[in-house]
Amino acid sequence: MELNITCIPGDGIGPEIVREAKKVLNKVAKCYGHQINYTDILMGGASIDVHGVPLTEEAVETAKAADAVLMGSIGGDTTTSPWYQLPPNLRPEAGLLAIRKALNLFANLRPAVLYEELAEACPLKPEISEKGFDMLIMRELTGGLYFGERRTVEENGVRKAVDTLTYDEKEIRRIAVKGFDIARKRRKKVTSVDKANVLDSSRLWRSVVEEVAKDYPEVALEHMLVDNCAMQLVKDPAQFDVILTENMFGDILSDEASMVTGSIGMLASASLNDTKFGLYEPSHGSAPDIAGKDIANPIATVLSAAMMLRYSFDLDKEADAIETAVKEVLKEGCRTGDIMSAGCEQVSCSRMGDLLAERIR
Ligand code: IPM
Ligand code: MG
């Protein structure tokens, strides 16, 4: 098969982790007889430095022409980087929001899994973590507060800022369908998270989700308020299968869920539209403090590449091979600094990439 992949190395540790993911993908291609064509584009700070904007039209066109996009990370240190002296719409993050919108990537899948081998890193009490957990956060990604009208004005000498939170039923329905579709292939439970005791957008969310649920009688649906969900994630994470939620709630809850695993350097994500096309990126950020030191953990990006093979190319065997390689390397006791524990061997980012590639069969 021929795979046309656009890569966004981005900023901070992005270029290092994407390099290792390519290493692993190339080994997959070699073992399974595929041909991968990569085209790199600039986004975020890397694009600002060259073009003065975080994403160009040409970059969007290049991404659109590919079968899938593999991304590292974007952004820098918000207190020291000159990128954050620019107006908000020209900062690195604006590039990421713009590409999500331009490619209509409305469904963001963020799995949060407690790896047996890394159970020690889990910050929860053993009586909670020993039950394990394996959840998937399905976050709406192109609507809500992050894409609503916003402005800052001054009225009678008083500064005022306005952000608007809007959802229409079509936006809710399409993400709910994705959530139920995936729950059907998992443990058949959807927890829809909202703030329906306060927000109109949440009340509409709830009723549309209930309509969609009628088409999935085998999937159990429960509703949960977002503040309660934040609490339940640390109290009893094993209760969750698919968490279905809007943009901002999903942003916040997915960071919480990943931290609860104790290994944010391990968590992949996929952002999908209505077709097979997707953008795949690690759930973590650009970690500018460790950029260029060859100590970052490339596993989240490597696992994102596995998600890409699975969702955009239907290459399940190949995706399995990557996931198995990750488990093997962990079992053998190889760790990057972020997931290091006593008795293990600490390896660099590039060494981790080599070890993973070696184990692809
Ligand atoms: C994420 C990030 C982004 C978001 C930022 C960088 C705009 O936090 O992917 O979760 O809020 O979506
Ligand atoms: Mg976030």
PDB file of N, CA and C in Angstrom, residues 98-160:
ATOM      1  N   ALA A  98      -6.517  26.398  13.806  1.00  0.00           N
ATOM      2  CA  ALA A  98      -6.866  26.663  12.398  1.00  0.00           C
ATOM      3  C   ALA A  98      -6.818  25.385  11.562  1.00  0.00           C
ATOM      4  N   ILE A  99      -5.833  24.529  11.804  1.00  0.00           N
ATOM      5  CA  ILE A  99      -5.760  23.315  10.975  1.00  0.00           C
ATOM      6  C   ILE A  99      -6.897  22.360  11.334  1.00  0.00           C
ATOM      7  N   ARG A 100      -7.271  22.315  12.619  1.00  0.00           N
ATOM      8  CA  ARG A 100      -8.408  21.472  13.017  1.00  0.00           C
ATOM      9  C   ARG A 100      -9.664  21.914  12.274  1.00  0.00           C
ATOM     10  N   LYS A 101      -9.862  23.230  12.224  1.00  0.00           N
ATOM     11  CA  LYS A 101     -11.058  23.763  11.567  1.00  0.00           C
ATOM     12  C   LYS A 101     -10.980  23.528  10.059  1.00  0.00           C
ATOM     13  N   ALA A 102      -9.818  23.850   9.477  1.00  0.00           N
ATOM     14  CA  ALA A 102      -9.673  23.743   8.018  1.00  0.00           C
ATOM     15  C   ALA A 102      -9.876  22.306   7.541  1.00  0.00           C
ATOM     16  N   LEU A 103      -9.473  21.337   8.351  1.00  0.00           N
ATOM     17  CA  LEU A 103      -9.590  19.936   7.944  1.00  0.00           C
ATOM     18  C   LEU A 103     -10.851  19.295   8.527  1.00  0.00           C
ATOM     19  N   ASN A 104     -11.658  20.113   9.212  1.00  0.00           N
ATOM     20  CA  ASN A 104     -12.934  19.643   9.776  1.00  0.00           C
ATOM     21  C   ASN A 104     -12.743  18.467  10.741  1.00  0.00           C
ATOM     22  N   LEU A 105     -11.714  18.542  11.547  1.00  0.00           N
ATOM     23  CA  LEU A 105     -11.384  17.442  12.471  1.00  0.00           C
ATOM     24  C   LEU A 105     -12.205  17.589  13.752  1.00  0.00           C
ATOM     25  N   PHE A 106     -13.452  17.196  13.673  1.00  0.00           N
ATOM     26  CA  PHE A 106     -14.361  17.479  14.790  1.00  0.00           C
ATOM     27  C   PHE A 106     -14.313  16.435  15.901  1.00  0.00           C
ATOM     28  N   ALA A 107     -13.712  15.293  15.625  1.00  0.00           N
ATOM     29  CA  ALA A 107     -13.724  14.223  16.632  1.00  0.00           C
ATOM     30  C   ALA A 107     -12.313  13.935  17.130  1.00  0.00           C
ATOM     31  N   ASN A 108     -12.092  14.210  18.397  1.00  0.00           N
ATOM     32  CA  ASN A 108     -10.771  14.012  18.981  1.00  0.00           C
ATOM     33  C   ASN A 108     -10.816  12.830  19.953  1.00  0.00           C
ATOM     34  N   LEU A 109     -10.060  11.793  19.618  1.00  0.00           N
ATOM     35  CA  LEU A 109     -10.040  10.572  20.445  1.00  0.00           C
ATOM     36  C   LEU A 109      -8.787  10.576  21.303  1.00  0.00           C
ATOM     37  N   ARG A 110      -8.982  10.554  22.606  1.00  0.00           N
ATOM     38  CA  ARG A 110      -7.824  10.543  23.507  1.00  0.00           C
ATOM     39  C   ARG A 110      -7.925   9.359  24.466  1.00  0.00           C
ATOM     40  N   PRO A 111      -7.255   8.287  24.155  1.00  0.00           N
ATOM     41  CA  PRO A 111      -7.286   7.140  25.066  1.00  0.00           C
ATOM     42  C   PRO A 111      -6.418   7.411  26.295  1.00  0.00           C
ATOM     43  N   ALA A 112      -6.906   7.043  27.448  1.00  0.00           N
ATOM     44  CA  ALA A 112      -6.092   7.121  28.673  1.00  0.00           C
ATOM     45  C   ALA A 112      -6.085   5.731  29.295  1.00  0.00           C
ATOM     46  N   VAL A 113      -4.925   5.123  29.247  1.00  0.00           N
ATOM     47  CA  VAL A 113      -4.800   3.724  29.647  1.00  0.00           C
ATOM     48  C   VAL A 113      -3.743   3.614  30.736  1.00  0.00           C
ATOM     49  N   LEU A 114      -4.032   2.807  31.728  1.00  0.00           N
ATOM     50  CA  LEU A 114      -3.013   2.548  32.753  1.00  0.00           C
ATOM     51  C   LEU A 114      -2.202   1.337  32.302  1.00  0.00           C
ATOM     52  N   TYR A 115      -0.960   1.558  31.931  1.00  0.00           N
ATOM     53  CA  TYR A 115      -0.090   0.454  31.510  1.00  0.00           C
ATOM     54  C   TYR A 115       0.361  -0.338  32.732  1.00  0.00           C
ATOM     55  N   GLU A 116       0.151  -1.640  32.651  1.00  0.00           N
ATOM     56  CA  GLU A 116       0.552  -2.525  33.737  1.00  0.00           C
ATOM     57  C   GLU A 116       2.016  -2.293  34.136  1.00  0.00           C
ATOM     58  N   GLU A 117       2.866  -2.168  33.101  1.00  0.00           N
ATOM     59  CA  GLU A 117       4.302  -2.021  33.360  1.00  0.00           C
ATOM     60  C   GLU A 117       4.629  -0.713  34.059  1.00  0.00           C
ATOM     61  N   LEU A 118       3.717   0.280  33.943  1.00  0.00           N
ATOM     62  CA  LEU A 118       4.006   1.602  34.497  1.00  0.00           C
ATOM     63  C   LEU A 118       3.097   1.928  35.677  1.00  0.00           C
ATOM     64  N   ALA A 119       2.465   0.903  36.222  1.00  0.00           N
ATOM     65  CA  ALA A 119       1.486   1.130  37.288  1.00  0.00           C
ATOM     66  C   ALA A 119       2.074   1.941  38.441  1.00  0.00           C
ATOM     67  N   GLU A 120       3.373   1.774  38.665  1.00  0.00           N
ATOM     68  CA  GLU A 120       4.032   2.526  39.745  1.00  0.00           C
ATOM     69  C   GLU A 120       3.946   4.040  39.563  1.00  0.00           C
ATOM     70  N   ALA A 121       3.878   4.473  38.298  1.00  0.00           N
ATOM     71  CA  ALA A 121       3.851   5.909  38.018  1.00  0.00           C
ATOM     72  C   ALA A 121       2.485   6.523  38.300  1.00  0.00           C
ATOM     73  N   CYS A 122       1.475   5.690  38.454  1.00  0.00           N
ATOM     74  CA  CYS A 122       0.115   6.193  38.682  1.00  0.00           C
ATOM     75  C   CYS A 122       0.040   6.879  40.046  1.00  0.00           C
ATOM     76  N   PRO A 123      -0.416   8.132  40.095  1.00  0.00           N
ATOM     77  CA  PRO A 123      -0.412   8.859  41.362  1.00  0.00           C
ATOM     78  C   PRO A 123      -1.571   8.489  42.299  1.00  0.00           C
ATOM     79  N   LEU A 124      -2.445   7.596  41.857  1.00  0.00           N
ATOM     80  CA  LEU A 124      -3.587   7.233  42.706  1.00  0.00           C
ATOM     81  C   LEU A 124      -3.181   6.177  43.739  1.00  0.00           C
ATOM     82  N   LYS A 125      -3.990   6.078  44.780  1.00  0.00           N
ATOM     83  CA  LYS A 125      -3.731   5.053  45.802  1.00  0.00           C
ATOM     84  C   LYS A 125      -3.826   3.661  45.176  1.00  0.00           C
ATOM     85  N   PRO A 126      -3.003   2.728  45.641  1.00  0.00           N
ATOM     86  CA  PRO A 126      -3.002   1.373  45.051  1.00  0.00           C
ATOM     87  C   PRO A 126      -4.393   0.740  45.021  1.00  0.00           C
ATOM     88  N   GLU A 127      -5.211   0.978  46.043  1.00  0.00           N
ATOM     89  CA  GLU A 127      -6.532   0.323  46.030  1.00  0.00           C
ATOM     90  C   GLU A 127      -7.413   0.849  44.888  1.00  0.00           C
ATOM     91  N   ILE A 128      -7.076   2.022  44.363  1.00  0.00           N
ATOM     92  CA  ILE A 128      -7.819   2.525  43.197  1.00  0.00           C
ATOM     93  C   ILE A 128      -7.142   2.047  41.911  1.00  0.00           C
ATOM     94  N   SER A 129      -5.827   2.189  41.851  1.00  0.00           N
ATOM     95  CA  SER A 129      -5.130   1.892  40.592  1.00  0.00           C
ATOM     96  C   SER A 129      -5.095   0.387  40.292  1.00  0.00           C
ATOM     97  N   GLU A 130      -5.175  -0.439  41.318  1.00  0.00           N
ATOM     98  CA  GLU A 130      -5.053  -1.883  41.051  1.00  0.00           C
ATOM     99  C   GLU A 130      -6.206  -2.425  40.196  1.00  0.00           C
ATOM    100  N   LYS A 131      -7.313  -1.680  40.157  1.00  0.00           N
ATOM    101  CA  LYS A 131      -8.420  -2.096  39.283  1.00  0.00           C
ATOM    102  C   LYS A 131      -8.098  -1.830  37.808  1.00  0.00           C
ATOM    103  N   GLY A 132      -7.055  -0.998  37.569  1.00  0.00           N
ATOM    104  CA  GLY A 132      -6.685  -0.640  36.204  1.00  0.00           C
ATOM    105  C   GLY A 132      -7.728   0.273  35.577  1.00  0.00           C
ATOM    106  N   PHE A 133      -7.420   0.847  34.438  1.00  0.00           N
ATOM    107  CA  PHE A 133      -8.448   1.562  33.684  1.00  0.00           C
ATOM    108  C   PHE A 133      -8.031   1.714  32.239  1.00  0.00           C
ATOM    109  N   ASP A 134      -9.026   1.874  31.404  1.00  0.00           N
ATOM    110  CA  ASP A 134      -8.811   1.966  29.968  1.00  0.00           C
ATOM    111  C   ASP A 134      -9.991   2.743  29.415  1.00  0.00           C
ATOM    112  N   MET A 135      -9.814   4.056  29.322  1.00  0.00           N
ATOM    113  CA  MET A 135     -10.941   4.882  28.850  1.00  0.00           C
ATOM    114  C   MET A 135     -10.558   5.617  27.575  1.00  0.00           C
ATOM    115  N   LEU A 136     -11.569   6.094  26.896  1.00  0.00           N
ATOM    116  CA  LEU A 136     -11.326   6.879  25.705  1.00  0.00           C
ATOM    117  C   LEU A 136     -12.149   8.158  25.810  1.00  0.00           C
ATOM    118  N   ILE A 137     -11.460   9.281  25.761  1.00  0.00           N
ATOM    119  CA  ILE A 137     -12.189  10.548  25.781  1.00  0.00           C
ATOM    120  C   ILE A 137     -12.464  10.959  24.347  1.00  0.00           C
ATOM    121  N   MET A 138     -13.743  11.124  24.039  1.00  0.00           N
ATOM    122  CA  MET A 138     -14.165  11.575  22.715  1.00  0.00           C
ATOM    123  C   MET A 138     -14.539  13.043  22.869  1.00  0.00           C
ATOM    124  N   ARG A 139     -13.623  13.898  22.442  1.00  0.00           N
ATOM    125  CA  ARG A 139     -13.783  15.342  22.632  1.00  0.00           C
ATOM    126  C   ARG A 139     -14.218  16.007  21.337  1.00  0.00           C
ATOM    127  N   GLU A 140     -15.267  16.805  21.395  1.00  0.00           N
ATOM    128  CA  GLU A 140     -15.671  17.599  20.231  1.00  0.00           C
ATOM    129  C   GLU A 140     -14.564  18.634  20.024  1.00  0.00           C
ATOM    130  N   LEU A 141     -14.128  18.833  18.758  1.00  0.00           N
ATOM    131  CA  LEU A 141     -12.893  19.602  18.585  1.00  0.00           C
ATOM    132  C   LEU A 141     -13.005  20.866  17.729  1.00  0.00           C
ATOM    133  N   THR A 142     -14.137  21.090  17.104  1.00  0.00           N
ATOM    134  CA  THR A 142     -14.185  22.273  16.222  1.00  0.00           C
ATOM    135  C   THR A 142     -15.333  23.212  16.547  1.00  0.00           C
ATOM    136  N   GLY A 143     -15.918  23.063  17.741  1.00  0.00           N
ATOM    137  CA  GLY A 143     -17.022  23.955  18.117  1.00  0.00           C
ATOM    138  C   GLY A 143     -16.830  24.498  19.513  1.00  0.00           C
ATOM    139  N   GLY A 144     -17.926  25.021  20.055  1.00  0.00           N
ATOM    140  CA  GLY A 144     -17.895  25.486  21.438  1.00  0.00           C
ATOM    141  C   GLY A 144     -17.080  26.757  21.648  1.00  0.00           C
ATOM    142  N   LEU A 145     -16.643  26.929  22.863  1.00  0.00           N
ATOM    143  CA  LEU A 145     -15.963  28.162  23.279  1.00  0.00           C
ATOM    144  C   LEU A 145     -14.717  28.499  22.457  1.00  0.00           C
ATOM    145  N   TYR A 146     -13.990  27.475  22.035  1.00  0.00           N
ATOM    146  CA  TYR A 146     -12.709  27.751  21.375  1.00  0.00           C
ATOM    147  C   TYR A 146     -12.892  28.328  19.976  1.00  0.00           C
ATOM    148  N   PHE A 147     -14.103  28.167  19.433  1.00  0.00           N
ATOM    149  CA  PHE A 147     -14.352  28.684  18.087  1.00  0.00           C
ATOM    150  C   PHE A 147     -15.471  29.708  18.059  1.00  0.00           C
ATOM    151  N   GLY A 148     -15.988  30.086  19.235  1.00  0.00           N
ATOM    152  CA  GLY A 148     -17.053  31.079  19.279  1.00  0.00           C
ATOM    153  C   GLY A 148     -16.514  32.485  19.060  1.00  0.00           C
ATOM    154  N   GLU A 149     -17.430  33.397  18.828  1.00  0.00           N
ATOM    155  CA  GLU A 149     -17.018  34.801  18.685  1.00  0.00           C
ATOM    156  C   GLU A 149     -16.391  35.281  19.971  1.00  0.00           C
ATOM    157  N   ARG A 150     -15.328  36.058  19.838  1.00  0.00           N
ATOM    158  CA  ARG A 150     -14.726  36.611  21.055  1.00  0.00           C
ATOM    159  C   ARG A 150     -14.240  38.021  20.806  1.00  0.00           C
ATOM    160  N   ARG A 151     -14.258  38.814  21.841  1.00  0.00           N
ATOM    161  CA  ARG A 151     -13.719  40.169  21.725  1.00  0.00           C
ATOM    162  C   ARG A 151     -13.410  40.721  23.108  1.00  0.00           C
ATOM    163  N   THR A 152     -12.523  41.711  23.109  1.00  0.00           N
ATOM    164  CA  THR A 152     -12.237  42.434  24.344  1.00  0.00           C
ATOM    165  C   THR A 152     -12.517  43.903  24.053  1.00  0.00           C
ATOM    166  N   VAL A 153     -13.356  44.509  24.858  1.00  0.00           N
ATOM    167  CA  VAL A 153     -13.749  45.902  24.611  1.00  0.00           C
ATOM    168  C   VAL A 153     -13.564  46.709  25.892  1.00  0.00           C
ATOM    169  N   GLU A 154     -13.697  48.003  25.746  1.00  0.00           N
ATOM    170  CA  GLU A 154     -13.681  48.847  26.934  1.00  0.00           C
ATOM    171  C   GLU A 154     -14.962  49.650  26.926  1.00  0.00           C
ATOM    172  N   GLU A 155     -15.735  49.520  27.998  1.00  0.00           N
ATOM    173  CA  GLU A 155     -16.988  50.263  28.087  1.00  0.00           C
ATOM    174  C   GLU A 155     -16.944  51.158  29.305  1.00  0.00           C
ATOM    175  N   ASN A 156     -17.077  52.435  29.089  1.00  0.00           N
ATOM    176  CA  ASN A 156     -17.011  53.419  30.176  1.00  0.00           C
ATOM    177  C   ASN A 156     -15.787  53.214  31.074  1.00  0.00           C
ATOM    178  N   GLY A 157     -14.643  52.990  30.419  1.00  0.00           N
ATOM    179  CA  GLY A 157     -13.395  52.842  31.174  1.00  0.00           C
ATOM    180  C   GLY A 157     -13.232  51.483  31.838  1.00  0.00           C
ATOM    181  N   VAL A 158     -14.174  50.572  31.595  1.00  0.00           N
ATOM    182  CA  VAL A 158     -14.060  49.231  32.189  1.00  0.00           C
ATOM    183  C   VAL A 158     -13.789  48.218  31.079  1.00  0.00           C
ATOM    184  N   ARG A 159     -12.720  47.460  31.218  1.00  0.00           N
ATOM    185  CA  ARG A 159     -12.410  46.462  30.194  1.00  0.00           C
ATOM    186  C   ARG A 159     -13.307  45.243  30.352  1.00  0.00           C
ATOM    187  N   LYS A 160     -13.739  44.736  29.229  1.00  0.00           N
ATOM    188  CA  LYS A 160     -14.656  43.604  29.274  1.00  0.00           C
ATOM    189  C   LYS A 160     -14.271  42.618  28.176  1.00  0.00           C
TER     190      LYS A 160
END
